[in-house]
Short mmCIF file of C-alpha atoms in Angstrom, two decimals:
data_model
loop_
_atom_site.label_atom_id
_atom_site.label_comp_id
_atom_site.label_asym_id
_atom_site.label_seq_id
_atom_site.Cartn_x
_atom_site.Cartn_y
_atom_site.Cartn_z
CA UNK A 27 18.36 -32.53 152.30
CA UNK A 28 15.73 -30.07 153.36
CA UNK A 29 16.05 -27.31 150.74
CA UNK A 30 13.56 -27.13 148.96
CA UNK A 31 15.00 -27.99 145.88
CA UNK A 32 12.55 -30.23 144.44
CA UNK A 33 9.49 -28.19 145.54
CA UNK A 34 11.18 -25.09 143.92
CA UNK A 35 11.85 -27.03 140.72
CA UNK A 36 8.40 -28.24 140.64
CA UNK A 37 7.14 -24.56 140.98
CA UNK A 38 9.35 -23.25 138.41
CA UNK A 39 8.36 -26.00 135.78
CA UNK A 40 4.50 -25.95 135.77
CA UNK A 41 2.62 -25.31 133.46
CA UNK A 42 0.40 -22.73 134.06
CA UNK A 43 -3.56 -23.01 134.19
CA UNK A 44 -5.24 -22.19 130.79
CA UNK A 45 -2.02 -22.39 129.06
CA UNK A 46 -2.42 -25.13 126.01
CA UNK A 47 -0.61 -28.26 126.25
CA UNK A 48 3.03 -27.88 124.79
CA UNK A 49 4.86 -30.72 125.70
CA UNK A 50 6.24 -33.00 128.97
CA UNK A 51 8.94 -31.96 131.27
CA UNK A 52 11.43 -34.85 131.15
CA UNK A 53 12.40 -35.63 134.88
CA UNK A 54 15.58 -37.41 134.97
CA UNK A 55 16.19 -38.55 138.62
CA UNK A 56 18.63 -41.78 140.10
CA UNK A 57 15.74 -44.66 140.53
CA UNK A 58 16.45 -44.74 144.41
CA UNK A 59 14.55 -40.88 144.33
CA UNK A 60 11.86 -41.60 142.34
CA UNK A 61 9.41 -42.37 144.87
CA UNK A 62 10.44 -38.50 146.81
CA UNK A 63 9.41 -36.99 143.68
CA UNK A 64 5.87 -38.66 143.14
CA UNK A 65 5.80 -37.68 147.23
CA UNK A 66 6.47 -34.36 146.29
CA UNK A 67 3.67 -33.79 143.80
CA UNK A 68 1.25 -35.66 145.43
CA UNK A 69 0.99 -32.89 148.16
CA UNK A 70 -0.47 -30.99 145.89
CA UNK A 71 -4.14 -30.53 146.08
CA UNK A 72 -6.34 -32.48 143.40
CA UNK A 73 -7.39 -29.44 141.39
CA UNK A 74 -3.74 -27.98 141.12
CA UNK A 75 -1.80 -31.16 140.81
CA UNK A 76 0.43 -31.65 137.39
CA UNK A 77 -0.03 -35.00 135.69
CA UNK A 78 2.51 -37.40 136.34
CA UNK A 79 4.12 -40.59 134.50
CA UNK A 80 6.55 -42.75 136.20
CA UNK A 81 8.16 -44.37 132.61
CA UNK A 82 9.08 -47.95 132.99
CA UNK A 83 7.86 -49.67 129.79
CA UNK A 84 10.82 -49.26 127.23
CA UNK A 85 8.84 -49.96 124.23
CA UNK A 86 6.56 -47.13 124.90
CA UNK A 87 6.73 -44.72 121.84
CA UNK A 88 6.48 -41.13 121.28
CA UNK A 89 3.38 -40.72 119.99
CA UNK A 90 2.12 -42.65 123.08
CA UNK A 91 3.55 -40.24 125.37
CA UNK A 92 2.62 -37.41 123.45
CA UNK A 93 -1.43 -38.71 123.55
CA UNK A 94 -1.03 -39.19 126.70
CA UNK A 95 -0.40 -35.62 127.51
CA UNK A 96 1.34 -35.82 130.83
CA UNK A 97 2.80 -32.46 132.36
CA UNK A 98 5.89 -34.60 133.97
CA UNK A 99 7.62 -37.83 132.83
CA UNK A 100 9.71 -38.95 135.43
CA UNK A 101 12.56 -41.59 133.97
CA UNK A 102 16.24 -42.86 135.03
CA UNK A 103 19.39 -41.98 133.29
CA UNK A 104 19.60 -45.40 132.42
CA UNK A 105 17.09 -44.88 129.94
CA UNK A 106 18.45 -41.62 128.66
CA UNK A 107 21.49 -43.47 127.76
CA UNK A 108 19.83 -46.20 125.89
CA UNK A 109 20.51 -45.84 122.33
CA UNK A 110 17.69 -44.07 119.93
CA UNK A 111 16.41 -45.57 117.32
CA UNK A 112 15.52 -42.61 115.26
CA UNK A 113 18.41 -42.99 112.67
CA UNK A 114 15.88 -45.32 110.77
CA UNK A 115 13.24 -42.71 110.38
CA UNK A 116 15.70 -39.71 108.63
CA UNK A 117 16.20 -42.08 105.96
CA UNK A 118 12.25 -42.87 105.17
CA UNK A 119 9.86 -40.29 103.90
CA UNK A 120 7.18 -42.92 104.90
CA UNK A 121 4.49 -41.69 107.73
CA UNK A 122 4.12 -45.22 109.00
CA UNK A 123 7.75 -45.29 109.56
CA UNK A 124 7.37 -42.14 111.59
CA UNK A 125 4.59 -43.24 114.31
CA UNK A 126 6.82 -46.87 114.20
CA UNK A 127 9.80 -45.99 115.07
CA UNK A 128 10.42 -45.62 118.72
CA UNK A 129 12.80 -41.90 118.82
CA UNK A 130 11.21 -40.66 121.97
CA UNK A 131 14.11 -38.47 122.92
CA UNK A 132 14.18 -37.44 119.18
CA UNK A 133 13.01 -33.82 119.36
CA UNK A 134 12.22 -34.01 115.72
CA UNK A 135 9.27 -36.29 116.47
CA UNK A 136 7.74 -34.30 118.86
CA UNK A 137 7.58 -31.45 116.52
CA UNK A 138 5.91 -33.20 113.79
CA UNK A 139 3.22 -33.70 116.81
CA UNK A 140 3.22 -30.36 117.06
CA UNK A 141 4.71 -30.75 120.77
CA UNK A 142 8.49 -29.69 122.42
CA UNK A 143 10.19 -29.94 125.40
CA UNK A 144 9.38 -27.21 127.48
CA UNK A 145 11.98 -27.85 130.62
CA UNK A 146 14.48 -31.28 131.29
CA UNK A 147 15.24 -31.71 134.81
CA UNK A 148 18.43 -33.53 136.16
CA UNK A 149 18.16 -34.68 139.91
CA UNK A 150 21.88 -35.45 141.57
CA UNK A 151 23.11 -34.22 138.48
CA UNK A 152 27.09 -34.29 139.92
CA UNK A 153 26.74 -38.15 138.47
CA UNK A 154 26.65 -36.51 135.14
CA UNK A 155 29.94 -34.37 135.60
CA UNK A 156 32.24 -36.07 133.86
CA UNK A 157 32.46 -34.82 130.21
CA UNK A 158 33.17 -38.13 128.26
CA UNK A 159 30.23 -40.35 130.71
CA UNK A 160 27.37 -41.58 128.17
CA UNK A 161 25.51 -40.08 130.59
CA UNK A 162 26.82 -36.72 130.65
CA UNK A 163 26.46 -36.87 126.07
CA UNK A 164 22.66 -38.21 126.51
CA UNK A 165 22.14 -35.16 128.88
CA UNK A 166 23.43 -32.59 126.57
CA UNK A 167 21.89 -34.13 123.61
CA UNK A 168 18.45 -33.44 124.84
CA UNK A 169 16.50 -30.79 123.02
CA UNK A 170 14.90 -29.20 125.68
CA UNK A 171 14.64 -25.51 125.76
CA UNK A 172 15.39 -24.88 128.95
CA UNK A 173 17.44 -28.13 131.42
CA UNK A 174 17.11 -27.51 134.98
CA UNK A 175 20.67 -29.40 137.24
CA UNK A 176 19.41 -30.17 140.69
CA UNK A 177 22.21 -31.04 143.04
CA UNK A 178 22.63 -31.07 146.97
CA UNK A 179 26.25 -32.20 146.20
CA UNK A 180 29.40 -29.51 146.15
CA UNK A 181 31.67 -29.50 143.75
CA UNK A 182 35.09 -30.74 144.65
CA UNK A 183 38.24 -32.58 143.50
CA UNK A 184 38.21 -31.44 140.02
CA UNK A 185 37.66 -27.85 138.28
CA UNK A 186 36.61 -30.07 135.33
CA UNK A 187 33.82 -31.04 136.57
CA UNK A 188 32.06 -27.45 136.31
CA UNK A 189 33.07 -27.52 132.29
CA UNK A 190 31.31 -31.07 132.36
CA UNK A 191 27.99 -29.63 134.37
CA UNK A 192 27.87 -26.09 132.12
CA UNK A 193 28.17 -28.58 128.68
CA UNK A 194 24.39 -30.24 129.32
CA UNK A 195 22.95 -26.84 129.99
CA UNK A 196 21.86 -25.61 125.76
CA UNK A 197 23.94 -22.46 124.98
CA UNK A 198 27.12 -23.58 126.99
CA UNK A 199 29.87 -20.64 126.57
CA UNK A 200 32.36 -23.93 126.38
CA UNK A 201 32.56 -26.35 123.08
CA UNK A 202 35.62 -28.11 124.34
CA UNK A 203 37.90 -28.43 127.25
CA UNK A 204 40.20 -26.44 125.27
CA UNK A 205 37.79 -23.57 124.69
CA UNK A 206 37.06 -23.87 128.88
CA UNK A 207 40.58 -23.06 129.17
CA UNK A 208 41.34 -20.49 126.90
CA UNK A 209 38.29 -18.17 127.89
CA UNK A 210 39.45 -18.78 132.01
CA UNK A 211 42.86 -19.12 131.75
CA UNK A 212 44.76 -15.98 132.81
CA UNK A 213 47.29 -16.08 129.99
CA UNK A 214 45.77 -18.66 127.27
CA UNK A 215 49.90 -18.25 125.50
CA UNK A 216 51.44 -19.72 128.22
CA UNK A 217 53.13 -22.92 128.25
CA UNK A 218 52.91 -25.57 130.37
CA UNK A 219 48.92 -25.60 133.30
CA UNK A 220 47.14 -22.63 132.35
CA UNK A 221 46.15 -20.57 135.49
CA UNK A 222 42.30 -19.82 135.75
CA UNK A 223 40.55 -17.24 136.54
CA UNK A 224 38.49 -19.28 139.19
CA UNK A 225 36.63 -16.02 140.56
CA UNK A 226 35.22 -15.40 136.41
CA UNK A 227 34.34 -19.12 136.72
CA UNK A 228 32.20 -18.74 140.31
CA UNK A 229 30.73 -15.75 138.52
CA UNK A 230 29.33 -18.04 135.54
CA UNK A 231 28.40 -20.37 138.24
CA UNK A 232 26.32 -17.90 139.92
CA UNK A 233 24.83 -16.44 136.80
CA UNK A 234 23.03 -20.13 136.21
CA UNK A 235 21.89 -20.36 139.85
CA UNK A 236 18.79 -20.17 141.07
CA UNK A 237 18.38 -18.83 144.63
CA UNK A 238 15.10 -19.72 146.27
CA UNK A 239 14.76 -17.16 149.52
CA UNK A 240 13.35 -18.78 152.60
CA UNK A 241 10.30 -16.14 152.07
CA UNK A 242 9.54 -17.77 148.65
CA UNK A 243 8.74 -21.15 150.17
CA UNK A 244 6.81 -19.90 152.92
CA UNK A 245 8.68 -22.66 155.44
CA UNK A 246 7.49 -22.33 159.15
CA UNK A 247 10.69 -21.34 161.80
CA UNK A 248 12.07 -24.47 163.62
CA UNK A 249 10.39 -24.91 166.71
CA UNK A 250 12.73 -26.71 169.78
CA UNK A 251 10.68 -29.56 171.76
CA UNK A 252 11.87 -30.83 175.30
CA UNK A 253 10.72 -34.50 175.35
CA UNK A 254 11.19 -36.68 178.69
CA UNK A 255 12.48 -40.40 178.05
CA UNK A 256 13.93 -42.91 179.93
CA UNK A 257 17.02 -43.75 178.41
CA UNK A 258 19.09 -47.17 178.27
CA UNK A 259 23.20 -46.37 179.37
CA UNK A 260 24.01 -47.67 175.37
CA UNK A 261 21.58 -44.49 174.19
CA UNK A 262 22.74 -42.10 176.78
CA UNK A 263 26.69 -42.84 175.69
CA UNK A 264 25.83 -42.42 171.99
CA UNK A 265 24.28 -39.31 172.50
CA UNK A 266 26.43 -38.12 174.26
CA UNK A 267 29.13 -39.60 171.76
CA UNK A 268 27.38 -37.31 169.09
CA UNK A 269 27.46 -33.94 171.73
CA UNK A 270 31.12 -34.57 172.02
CA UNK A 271 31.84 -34.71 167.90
CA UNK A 272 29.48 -31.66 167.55
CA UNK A 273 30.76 -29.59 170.33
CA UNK A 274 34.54 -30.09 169.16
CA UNK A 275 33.91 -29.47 165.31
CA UNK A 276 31.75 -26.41 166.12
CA UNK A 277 34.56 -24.87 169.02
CA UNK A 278 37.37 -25.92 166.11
CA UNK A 279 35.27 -24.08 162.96
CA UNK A 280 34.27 -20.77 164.91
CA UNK A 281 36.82 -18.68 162.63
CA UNK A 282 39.76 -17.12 161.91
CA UNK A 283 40.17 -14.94 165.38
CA UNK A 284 41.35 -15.88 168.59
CA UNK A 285 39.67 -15.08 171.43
CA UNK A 286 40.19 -16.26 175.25
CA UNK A 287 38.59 -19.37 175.89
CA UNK A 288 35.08 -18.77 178.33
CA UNK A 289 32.47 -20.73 179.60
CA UNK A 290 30.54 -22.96 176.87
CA UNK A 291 27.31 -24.18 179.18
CA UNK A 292 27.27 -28.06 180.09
CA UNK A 293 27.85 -29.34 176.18
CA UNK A 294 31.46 -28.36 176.52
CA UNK A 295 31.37 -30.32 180.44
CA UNK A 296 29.21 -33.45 178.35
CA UNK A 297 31.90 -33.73 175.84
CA UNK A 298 34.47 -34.30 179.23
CA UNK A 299 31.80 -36.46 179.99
CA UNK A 300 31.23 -38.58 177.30
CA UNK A 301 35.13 -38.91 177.39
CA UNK A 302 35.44 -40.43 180.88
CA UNK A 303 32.14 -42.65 180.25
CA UNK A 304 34.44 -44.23 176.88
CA UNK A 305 37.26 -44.88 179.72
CA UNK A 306 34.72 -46.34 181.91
CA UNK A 307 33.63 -48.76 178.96
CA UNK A 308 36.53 -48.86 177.21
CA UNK A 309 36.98 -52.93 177.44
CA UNK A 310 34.66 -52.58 174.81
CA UNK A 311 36.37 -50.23 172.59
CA UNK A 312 39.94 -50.78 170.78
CA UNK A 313 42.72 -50.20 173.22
CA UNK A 314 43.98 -46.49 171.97
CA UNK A 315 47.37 -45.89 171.42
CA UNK A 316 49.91 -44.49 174.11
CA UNK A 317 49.83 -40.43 172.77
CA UNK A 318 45.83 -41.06 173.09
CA UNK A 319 46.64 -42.95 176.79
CA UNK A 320 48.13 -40.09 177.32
CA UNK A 321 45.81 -37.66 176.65
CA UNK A 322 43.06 -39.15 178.00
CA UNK A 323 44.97 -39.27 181.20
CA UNK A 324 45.52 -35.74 181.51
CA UNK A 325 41.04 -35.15 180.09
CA UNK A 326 40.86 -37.98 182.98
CA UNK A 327 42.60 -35.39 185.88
CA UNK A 328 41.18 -32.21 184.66
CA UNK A 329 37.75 -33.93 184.21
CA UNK A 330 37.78 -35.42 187.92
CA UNK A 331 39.22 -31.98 189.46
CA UNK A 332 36.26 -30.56 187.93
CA UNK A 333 33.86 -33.25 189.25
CA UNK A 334 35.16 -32.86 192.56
CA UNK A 335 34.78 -28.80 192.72
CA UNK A 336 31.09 -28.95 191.81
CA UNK A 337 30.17 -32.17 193.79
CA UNK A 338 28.96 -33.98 190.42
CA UNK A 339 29.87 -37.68 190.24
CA UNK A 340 31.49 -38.53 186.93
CA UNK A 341 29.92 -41.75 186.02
CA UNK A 342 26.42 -40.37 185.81
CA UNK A 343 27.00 -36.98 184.87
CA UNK A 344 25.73 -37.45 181.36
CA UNK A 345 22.47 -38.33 182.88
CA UNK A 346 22.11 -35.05 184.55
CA UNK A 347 23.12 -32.28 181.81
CA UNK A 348 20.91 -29.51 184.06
CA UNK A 349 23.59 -29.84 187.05
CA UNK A 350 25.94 -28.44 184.57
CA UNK A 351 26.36 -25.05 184.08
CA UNK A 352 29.96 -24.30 183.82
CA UNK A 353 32.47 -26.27 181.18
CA UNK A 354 35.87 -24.90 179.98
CA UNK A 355 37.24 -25.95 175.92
CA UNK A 356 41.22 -26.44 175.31
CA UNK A 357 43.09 -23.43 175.00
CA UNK A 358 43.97 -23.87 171.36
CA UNK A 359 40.27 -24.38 170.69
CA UNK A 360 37.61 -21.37 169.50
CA UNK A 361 34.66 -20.30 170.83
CA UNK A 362 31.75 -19.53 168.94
CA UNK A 363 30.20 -16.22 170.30
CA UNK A 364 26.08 -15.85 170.31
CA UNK A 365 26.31 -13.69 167.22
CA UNK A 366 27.75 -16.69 164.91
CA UNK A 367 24.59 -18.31 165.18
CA UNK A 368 22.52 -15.88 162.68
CA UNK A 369 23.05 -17.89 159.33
CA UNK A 370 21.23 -15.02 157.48
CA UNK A 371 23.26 -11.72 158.44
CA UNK A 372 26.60 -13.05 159.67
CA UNK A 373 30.08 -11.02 159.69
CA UNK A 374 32.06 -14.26 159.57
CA UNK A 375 30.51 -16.28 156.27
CA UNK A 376 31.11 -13.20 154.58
CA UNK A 377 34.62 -13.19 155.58
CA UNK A 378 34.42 -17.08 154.83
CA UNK A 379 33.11 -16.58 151.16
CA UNK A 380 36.03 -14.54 150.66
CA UNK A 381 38.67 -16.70 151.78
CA UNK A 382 36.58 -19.70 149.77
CA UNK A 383 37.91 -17.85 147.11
CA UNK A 384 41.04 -16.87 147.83
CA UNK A 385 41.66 -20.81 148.28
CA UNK A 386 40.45 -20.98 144.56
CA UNK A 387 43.03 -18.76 143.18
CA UNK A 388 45.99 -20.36 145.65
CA UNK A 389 45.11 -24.17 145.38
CA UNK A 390 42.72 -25.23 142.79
CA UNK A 391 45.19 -24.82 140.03
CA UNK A 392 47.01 -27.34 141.06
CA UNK A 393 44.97 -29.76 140.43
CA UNK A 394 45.33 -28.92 136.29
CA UNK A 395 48.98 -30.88 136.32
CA UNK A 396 46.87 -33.79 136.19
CA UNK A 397 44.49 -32.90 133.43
CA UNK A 398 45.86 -30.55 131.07
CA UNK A 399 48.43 -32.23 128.37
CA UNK A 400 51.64 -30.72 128.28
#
């Protein structure tokens, strides 16, 4: 996605120079990702880079891991969840039994190599949220000292799934679902869905966040290039498909206030557009149904009234965005003024965050009717 997440949780997890070998950082990341993280660490330069092992031979054991000394080992969750073999060796005193047996998730042979697990990384660990998923057990039973969850994913559709996420993390607060619930549920005596005190819950969320500033990763601004190119009329409508969607979710999620609708610059006159292009093509779309007839008649008048005040013709008007300077929104959409643009100082996400959690306390209880036993 762009954040940075993998570079920061490369940074955070290496081992420093001249510190002694302690151990690999386990790397558990969907097989589809694998080849982003070797990217990742090969931009390193040669001097500074980490070892890294890419584990694919099951029969591998710990002891060959462990002499091979590699700072990262990089496996799927399929082969977290494969069953360990290491019951066989707690019931043998016998050293040969030790270096035979294959327990390479078994923390107990890594210490009697003298070795631990420093970190365990998860990559897309929302896959893992479900409490009772093999997956989500094999996470939490890894005996790493500190476990790193990686996610570009939100949260949603359960309040669950936060209780499933917090139990692979060592020290989680939570035992059980039932513990979960009594420590954020607003009267634990009550009968029937507890209530939860969602904003104690963001709070523990936040306290196991890490927060990489833009300053730490030293990323360059983005830089806006105006590139000439002759474009087929298939291109030019599916752009200009895409400057309608954007334009309409970004006029419909400018906030709370109203304000009286002004001039939006020639993406608010594309989007009109882009609509009468679609009714110029439209034998090769799905006829639309009469309310959308409808509307599209009225977009149709108010689009060629506007055509015919500036002198612009309205089948190739999407070819010449510069001869637009003027374009009007729908009265019951918002505008977004130039000061909603600043992502890092901005009145309105604060405002946002807020309500984000005033939805928490108002809807996301709801959800417990389904989850909690009466």
């Amino acid at each position: 996605m762009g954040y940075g997440k993998t570079l920061t949780t490369i940074m955070t997890t290496m081992r420093p120079k001249g510190m002694p070998y302690q151990g690999p950082v386990w790397i558990i990341v969907p097989k589809t990702l694998v080849p982003h993280w070797e990217e990742q660490f090969s931009c390193f330069e040669p001097v500074d880079r980490p070892s890294v092992f890419v584990w694919t031979d099951k029969d591998m054991s710990a002891r060959e891991l462990a002499e091979a000394k590699d700072d990262f080992i990089i496996i799927t969750p399929q082969y977290l969840e494969r069953p360990v073999s290491g019951m066989a060796r707690r019931h043998s005193t016998s050293p040969i039994r030790l270096w035979q047996t294959n327990c390479v998730f078994d923390i107990e042979c890594w210490t009697s190599l003298g070795l631990h697990f420093p970190f365990a990384i998860f990559d897309e660990v929302h896959g893992a949220k479900n409490p009772d998923a093999i997956i989500n057990r094999a996470s939490a039973a890894l005996d790493a000292r500190a476990k790193l969850l990686v996610s570009g994913t939100p949260m949603k559709n359960r309040v669950f799934d936060a209780f499933g996420i917090l139990k692979i993390l060592p020290g989680c607060p939570f035992a059980t679902e039932n513990a979960f619930l009594r420590v954020l549920s607003v009267n634990p005596k009550a009968r029937g869905p507890p209530k939860l005190r969602l904003r104690r819950l963001a709070q523990i969320l936040d306290a196991c966040t890490i927060v990489c500033p833009h300053e730490a990763l030293n990323l360059p601004d983005l830089v806006e290039h105006t590139v000439e190119a002759e474009l087929l009329d298939e291109t030019v409508l599916d752009i200009a498909m895409i400057a309608h969607q954007f334009h309409r979710l970004a006029v419909i999620s400018g906030g709370g206030r109203r304000r009286r609708p002004q001039n939006t610059g020639h993406g608010a006159a594309l989007s009109y557009a882009t609509r009468e292009r679609l009714m110029a093509t439209s034998p090769i779309f799905n006829r639309p149904s009469p309310s959308q007839e409808k509307d599209m008649r009225s977009t149709r008048e108010r689009f060629e009234e506007w055509c015919t005040e500036k002198g612009h013709d309205k089948l190739t008007i999407a070819r010449n965005p510069d001869l637009l300077q003027v374009g009007d929104v729908d009265e019951e959409d918002e505008v977004i003024g130039p000061d909603d643009a600043n992502l890092n100082d901005n009145p309105r996400r604060a405002r946002n965050r807020q309500l984000w959690l005033s939805h928490l306390d108002t809807e996301w209880e709801k959800e417990l009717d389904w989850f909690v036993e009466p």
